[in-house]
Structures are given as C-alpha cells and as structure tokens.
Short mmCIF file of C-alpha atoms in Angstrom, two decimals:
data_model
loop_
_atom_site.label_atom_id
_atom_site.label_comp_id
_atom_site.label_asym_id
_atom_site.label_seq_id
_atom_site.Cartn_x
_atom_site.Cartn_y
_atom_site.Cartn_z
CA UNK A 1 12.78 -5.88 -27.03
CA UNK A 2 15.13 -3.32 -25.09
CA UNK A 3 13.34 -0.06 -24.21
CA UNK A 4 9.72 -1.29 -24.88
CA UNK A 5 8.79 -1.25 -21.03
CA UNK A 6 7.88 1.84 -19.19
CA UNK A 7 10.55 1.03 -16.02
CA UNK A 8 9.34 4.03 -13.52
CA UNK A 9 5.68 3.83 -11.56
CA UNK A 10 5.56 7.51 -12.36
CA UNK A 11 5.56 7.16 -15.90
CA UNK A 12 2.30 5.52 -15.27
CA UNK A 13 -1.56 6.96 -14.99
CA UNK A 14 -2.98 5.24 -11.45
CA UNK A 15 -5.29 3.20 -14.13
CA UNK A 16 -2.08 1.52 -15.70
CA UNK A 17 -0.58 1.29 -12.42
CA UNK A 18 -3.96 -0.39 -11.37
CA UNK A 19 -4.04 -3.12 -13.88
CA UNK A 20 -0.26 -4.07 -13.37
CA UNK A 21 -0.95 -4.34 -10.07
CA UNK A 22 -4.06 -6.09 -10.41
CA UNK A 23 -3.46 -8.30 -13.58
CA UNK A 24 -0.16 -9.52 -11.45
CA UNK A 25 -2.02 -10.41 -8.59
CA UNK A 26 -4.53 -12.66 -10.52
CA UNK A 27 -1.52 -14.47 -12.30
CA UNK A 28 -0.07 -14.73 -9.45
CA UNK A 29 -2.99 -16.00 -7.63
CA UNK A 30 -3.91 -18.57 -10.24
CA UNK A 31 -0.42 -20.15 -10.55
CA UNK A 32 0.30 -20.19 -7.20
CA UNK A 33 3.10 -23.27 -6.52
CA UNK A 34 1.59 -26.73 -6.11
CA UNK A 35 -1.80 -25.59 -7.62
CA UNK A 36 -3.27 -27.12 -10.12
CA UNK A 37 -5.88 -24.39 -11.97
CA UNK A 38 -8.66 -25.30 -14.51
CA UNK A 39 -8.44 -24.26 -18.16
CA UNK A 40 -11.04 -21.77 -17.29
CA UNK A 41 -9.10 -20.14 -14.93
CA UNK A 42 -5.83 -20.13 -17.12
CA UNK A 43 -7.65 -18.50 -20.16
CA UNK A 44 -8.41 -15.67 -17.21
CA UNK A 45 -4.99 -15.63 -16.34
CA UNK A 46 -3.84 -15.27 -19.85
CA UNK A 47 -6.25 -12.24 -20.18
CA UNK A 48 -4.63 -10.27 -17.45
CA UNK A 49 -1.33 -11.10 -18.47
CA UNK A 50 -1.77 -10.01 -21.86
CA UNK A 51 -3.41 -6.66 -19.66
CA UNK A 52 -0.29 -5.99 -17.47
CA UNK A 53 1.98 -6.20 -20.78
CA UNK A 54 -0.19 -3.89 -23.11
CA UNK A 55 -0.12 -0.96 -19.58
CA UNK A 56 3.40 -1.32 -19.41
CA UNK A 57 4.21 -1.54 -23.06
CA UNK A 58 5.55 2.16 -24.19
CA UNK A 59 2.96 3.58 -26.52
CA UNK A 60 3.31 2.20 -30.46
CA UNK A 61 4.70 -0.95 -29.29
CA UNK A 62 2.57 -2.87 -28.10
CA UNK A 63 1.45 -4.35 -31.11
CA UNK A 64 4.87 -5.35 -31.86
CA UNK A 65 4.80 -7.43 -28.43
CA UNK A 66 1.35 -9.15 -29.04
CA UNK A 67 2.40 -10.28 -33.03
CA UNK A 68 6.15 -11.20 -32.29
CA UNK A 69 5.81 -13.15 -29.41
CA UNK A 70 4.83 -16.63 -29.16
CA UNK A 71 3.04 -17.27 -25.34
CA UNK A 72 5.70 -18.75 -23.75
CA UNK A 73 7.95 -15.19 -24.92
CA UNK A 74 4.91 -12.87 -23.25
CA UNK A 75 5.00 -14.86 -19.93
CA UNK A 76 9.00 -14.58 -20.08
CA UNK A 77 8.69 -10.83 -20.38
CA UNK A 78 5.82 -10.81 -17.66
CA UNK A 79 8.14 -11.95 -15.01
CA UNK A 80 11.01 -9.80 -16.72
CA UNK A 81 9.01 -6.57 -16.32
CA UNK A 82 11.04 -4.38 -13.82
CA UNK A 83 8.08 -2.78 -12.56
CA UNK A 84 6.68 -6.33 -11.01
CA UNK A 85 10.02 -6.98 -9.05
CA UNK A 86 9.99 -6.34 -5.04
CA UNK A 87 12.58 -4.28 -5.34
CA UNK A 88 10.76 -2.28 -7.69
CA UNK A 89 7.22 -2.02 -5.19
CA UNK A 90 5.77 1.65 -5.91
CA UNK A 91 5.61 3.73 -2.08
CA UNK A 92 4.41 6.96 -4.42
CA UNK A 93 0.41 7.31 -4.15
CA UNK A 94 -0.81 7.90 -7.85
CA UNK A 95 -3.85 9.03 -6.97
CA UNK A 96 -2.62 13.23 -6.09
CA UNK A 97 -5.81 14.02 -5.02
CA UNK A 98 -9.13 13.36 -4.04
CA UNK A 99 -11.85 16.59 -5.61
CA UNK A 100 -14.89 17.47 -5.32
CA UNK A 101 -16.19 21.11 -6.07
CA UNK A 102 -20.14 20.50 -5.05
CA UNK A 103 -19.07 18.92 -1.44
CA UNK A 104 -15.69 21.36 -1.46
CA UNK A 105 -13.41 18.63 -0.71
CA UNK A 106 -9.63 19.02 -1.50
CA UNK A 107 -7.86 16.22 0.09
CA UNK A 108 -3.86 15.76 -0.92
CA UNK A 109 -1.56 12.88 -1.07
CA UNK A 110 1.32 12.09 1.29
CA UNK A 111 4.68 12.27 -0.18
CA UNK A 112 6.47 8.94 -1.72
CA UNK A 113 7.43 6.45 1.54
CA UNK A 114 4.68 9.26 3.38
CA UNK A 115 8.11 10.97 4.02
CA UNK A 116 6.59 14.01 4.93
CA UNK A 117 3.64 11.93 7.26
CA UNK A 118 3.92 12.34 11.00
CA UNK A 119 4.05 9.96 13.73
CA UNK A 120 0.63 10.07 15.09
CA UNK A 121 -0.66 9.96 11.59
CA UNK A 122 1.38 6.60 10.51
CA UNK A 123 -0.26 5.04 14.09
CA UNK A 124 -3.55 5.83 12.97
CA UNK A 125 -3.27 4.79 9.19
CA UNK A 126 -1.60 1.46 10.53
CA UNK A 127 -4.58 0.62 13.24
CA UNK A 128 -6.98 1.30 10.41
CA UNK A 129 -4.86 -1.06 7.90
CA UNK A 130 -4.72 -3.87 10.32
CA UNK A 131 -8.46 -3.33 11.13
CA UNK A 132 -9.01 -3.74 7.42
CA UNK A 133 -6.77 -6.97 7.42
CA UNK A 134 -9.07 -8.55 10.25
CA UNK A 135 -11.66 -8.43 9.00
CA UNK A 136 -10.89 -9.67 5.39
CA UNK A 137 -9.46 -12.91 7.31
CA UNK A 138 -13.11 -12.95 8.64
CA UNK A 139 -14.94 -12.41 5.64
CA UNK A 140 -16.67 -9.11 6.51
CA UNK A 141 -16.97 -7.67 3.69
CA UNK A 142 -18.74 -4.14 4.79
CA UNK A 143 -16.42 -3.75 7.34
CA UNK A 144 -13.72 -4.53 4.75
CA UNK A 145 -14.98 -1.64 2.77
CA UNK A 146 -15.58 1.15 5.47
CA UNK A 147 -12.41 0.18 6.80
CA UNK A 148 -10.26 1.10 3.65
CA UNK A 149 -12.30 4.50 3.62
CA UNK A 150 -11.11 5.23 7.28
CA UNK A 151 -8.16 4.36 5.59
CA UNK A 152 -7.73 6.89 2.55
CA UNK A 153 -9.31 9.29 4.96
CA UNK A 154 -6.47 8.98 7.21
CA UNK A 155 -3.64 9.24 4.46
CA UNK A 156 -5.43 12.45 2.39
CA UNK A 157 -5.41 15.45 4.50
CA UNK A 158 -6.38 18.95 2.98
CA UNK A 159 -3.21 20.78 1.55
CA UNK A 160 -0.92 22.24 4.55
CA UNK A 161 -3.02 20.95 7.60
CA UNK A 162 -2.14 18.72 9.96
CA UNK A 163 -3.63 15.27 10.50
CA UNK A 164 -6.69 15.17 12.62
CA UNK A 165 -8.29 12.14 13.53
CA UNK A 166 -11.53 13.86 14.37
CA UNK A 167 -12.19 13.82 11.06
CA UNK A 168 -11.67 10.83 9.74
CA UNK A 169 -15.11 9.58 10.01
CA UNK A 170 -16.58 12.49 7.65
CA UNK A 171 -13.65 12.13 5.07
CA UNK A 172 -14.20 8.84 4.97
CA UNK A 173 -17.82 9.33 4.10
CA UNK A 174 -17.15 11.23 1.20
CA UNK A 175 -14.16 9.03 0.20
CA UNK A 176 -16.74 6.35 -0.03
CA UNK A 177 -19.13 8.62 -2.30
CA UNK A 178 -15.97 9.85 -4.55
CA UNK A 179 -13.08 7.24 -4.85
CA UNK A 180 -13.25 4.91 -7.35
CA UNK A 181 -12.63 1.52 -5.88
CA UNK A 182 -9.41 1.21 -7.85
CA UNK A 183 -8.19 4.19 -6.70
CA UNK A 184 -8.57 3.16 -3.46
CA UNK A 185 -6.70 0.04 -4.32
CA UNK A 186 -4.36 1.82 -5.40
CA UNK A 187 -3.81 3.68 -1.92
CA UNK A 188 -3.98 0.31 -0.44
CA UNK A 189 -1.01 -1.03 -2.38
CA UNK A 190 1.03 2.19 -2.04
CA UNK A 191 0.56 2.00 1.67
CA UNK A 192 1.21 -1.72 2.17
CA UNK A 193 4.37 -1.21 0.45
CA UNK A 194 5.53 2.20 2.30
CA UNK A 195 4.33 -0.36 5.78
CA UNK A 196 6.99 -3.07 4.28
CA UNK A 197 9.66 -0.51 3.65
CA UNK A 198 9.48 0.64 7.22
CA UNK A 199 9.57 -2.66 8.41
CA UNK A 200 12.27 -3.59 6.46
CA UNK A 201 13.95 -0.07 7.37
CA UNK A 202 13.50 -1.14 11.00
CA UNK A 203 14.75 -4.50 11.61
CA UNK A 204 15.29 -4.58 14.92
CA UNK A 205 12.70 -3.03 16.57
CA UNK A 206 9.59 -4.25 14.07
CA UNK A 207 10.92 -7.54 13.63
CA UNK A 208 8.81 -9.85 10.66
CA UNK A 209 6.90 -12.18 13.16
CA UNK A 210 7.61 -16.21 12.34
CA UNK A 211 5.15 -18.17 10.64
CA UNK A 212 5.47 -21.46 8.77
CA UNK A 213 5.67 -21.14 4.89
CA UNK A 214 1.75 -20.99 2.92
CA UNK A 215 0.60 -19.86 7.03
CA UNK A 216 -0.71 -16.65 7.09
CA UNK A 217 -0.56 -14.55 10.27
CA UNK A 218 -3.57 -13.90 12.01
CA UNK A 219 -4.71 -10.10 11.67
CA UNK A 220 -3.74 -7.79 14.55
CA UNK A 221 -5.10 -4.65 15.18
CA UNK A 222 -2.36 -2.71 16.18
CA UNK A 223 -3.65 0.46 17.71
CA UNK A 224 -3.42 -0.54 21.23
CA UNK A 225 0.41 -1.38 20.75
CA UNK A 226 0.96 2.07 18.88
CA UNK A 227 -0.92 3.71 21.59
CA UNK A 228 1.36 2.68 24.21
CA UNK A 229 4.07 3.10 22.38
CA UNK A 230 2.99 6.70 21.98
CA UNK A 231 3.01 7.29 25.55
CA UNK A 232 6.20 5.53 26.70
CA UNK A 233 7.82 8.13 24.03
CA UNK A 234 6.42 11.08 25.57
CA UNK A 235 8.52 10.29 28.31
CA UNK A 236 11.18 9.77 26.81
CA UNK A 237 14.59 12.44 26.65
CA UNK A 238 14.22 12.76 22.91
CA UNK A 239 10.27 13.82 22.52
CA UNK A 240 9.21 15.03 25.95
CA UNK A 241 5.60 15.16 25.45
CA UNK A 242 2.41 13.68 24.11
CA UNK A 243 1.81 16.03 21.28
CA UNK A 244 5.29 16.27 20.03
CA UNK A 245 5.18 12.47 19.44
CA UNK A 246 2.13 13.28 17.56
CA UNK A 247 3.11 15.90 15.41
CA UNK A 248 7.18 14.61 15.11
CA UNK A 249 7.98 12.80 11.92
CA UNK A 250 7.31 9.35 11.26
CA UNK A 251 10.85 8.65 10.25
CA UNK A 252 12.63 10.30 12.82
CA UNK A 253 10.36 8.63 15.58
CA UNK A 254 11.20 5.30 13.57
CA UNK A 255 15.03 6.04 13.30
CA UNK A 256 14.73 6.45 17.51
CA UNK A 257 13.37 3.64 18.22
CA UNK A 258 15.40 1.40 15.71
CA UNK A 259 18.67 2.48 17.73
CA UNK A 260 16.80 2.28 21.04
CA UNK A 261 16.31 -1.51 19.95
CA UNK A 262 19.76 -1.95 18.98
CA UNK A 263 20.89 -0.76 22.32
CA UNK A 264 18.89 -3.05 23.65
CA UNK A 265 18.90 -5.96 22.79
CA UNK A 266 15.90 -7.31 24.33
CA UNK A 267 13.65 -4.69 23.22
CA UNK A 268 10.67 -5.83 20.57
CA UNK A 269 7.78 -3.74 18.94
#
C-alpha cells in the first residue's frame, strides 16, 4: 500500500481538498467519542470515507484500494492518511484567485499562512472570523453566510494592492455572486488553520482558553480587542504610529508581542 496516496496538499485540486476536509469532518462527527450512530448515519459516514480515500489516492490506484481491502482496512487507511493528521493541516489557500471578467474583478489569495499579510488585514479578518463563529453558535445562518463572504473579501486582495477595509462590503457582495460555497469552505478552513498556527507560535501572548472537555467556548468578536491593542502598539518605540502598525507584516507584530509577553509574565492578550 506504499505510495498510493498524495502526501501534499499542493498536489490536490481545490475540489479534492474540499472532499477530504468535508469527508473527514462528516466521518469524525458521526463517529464522535461516546456517540452511538444510527445505521443510516453509518452508511453516510461510510460513503464519505470512501470519497476521502478516492480523493487522496493517486490516479489509477483507487480501484486497487476499493477491490483489495476490507471495510476495516479502509478505515485504518483513512486514519493513516498523512493529509488528515493535525500537523499537516493546510494553511495555503487552494483557491488561488477570484476572477470575473464581466465584473472586472481579480482578487488573489494571500501567501501560505498569510505570510505576506499586514497586521491590519489580519485583525480585520479575525474580527470577521470570530463574528462568524458567534453567529454559528446563535444559529443565524443568514449572518453566518454574510460573515463568510466578508472574511473572503478581507483575505483576497487585488494583486499588488494593500488591504483597504472600505472595499470589504463591495467585494463581499461580489463574493456572494461568484464564489462557490465549497470554495468558501476551503478558504475558511485555510484561515482557521492559519489562526491556530499563529496561536501556537505565540503561546505566551495568545494562550488558549481553558474549558472543560466537550464544552465549547463562547465565541467573542475580537475586533475591539485588536483595535485597542493597535493603539497600544502605535505608542510603542517599535512601531511608532497607527499607520505603521496597520501596514506592518503580521508576523513581525506577533513576534514582537510574544517577546513582550515573555518579558512580562502577567501580560496576556
């Protein structure tokens, strides 16, 4: 069974990435610890499991997997897929561009892990992301979709241009018309993984909240927190000025905040 599967997210198309992510979530949700799934749900999980394997397998190898393995072996293969391991969570944005000739629109994705993004763009995106999480918890599907469009419109910029928050609403309307829901799901996944990467990179400044196992933390929009921090950074010797902080690379800002937090044990985000 060696060399049957892709080992890199870059080797997959956006649709293949989506099938893997969606299939994995479906399977994990149905087979959650302590939960007894119904027969119908098990059938759905099995179908998605096979779709994940089909997507991850190299061309021409799927028939071998399908015909020469038992259901138990398929499940073992699913759990062993390197693409599904937490340390391999994709942070590159598989939807490289959002284009429409008719609407004269061409927006490009940020670099992997948003390496080329400014602090101003990140803090705006994070507010949209946490507002989306809040509306998910309240069950407001309309607002969830609206926030997802705004998140995409924040992350994708015209080539060579800086982030401009005044354009987010206009771009969000176009995202709603142009971008497929599966593409938006992948963009959301890439941002969420990038956010987790930043949190892990800055454990002192941005500690993970403590909560009981199985208990979800309430979602809180982060905009006001980032805005207050923005003003504090603008008064620091390292950045000196609101616009300087706005246009600084986000990783330079977070590295500074992490080092500052380490020097001040009681400081936190």
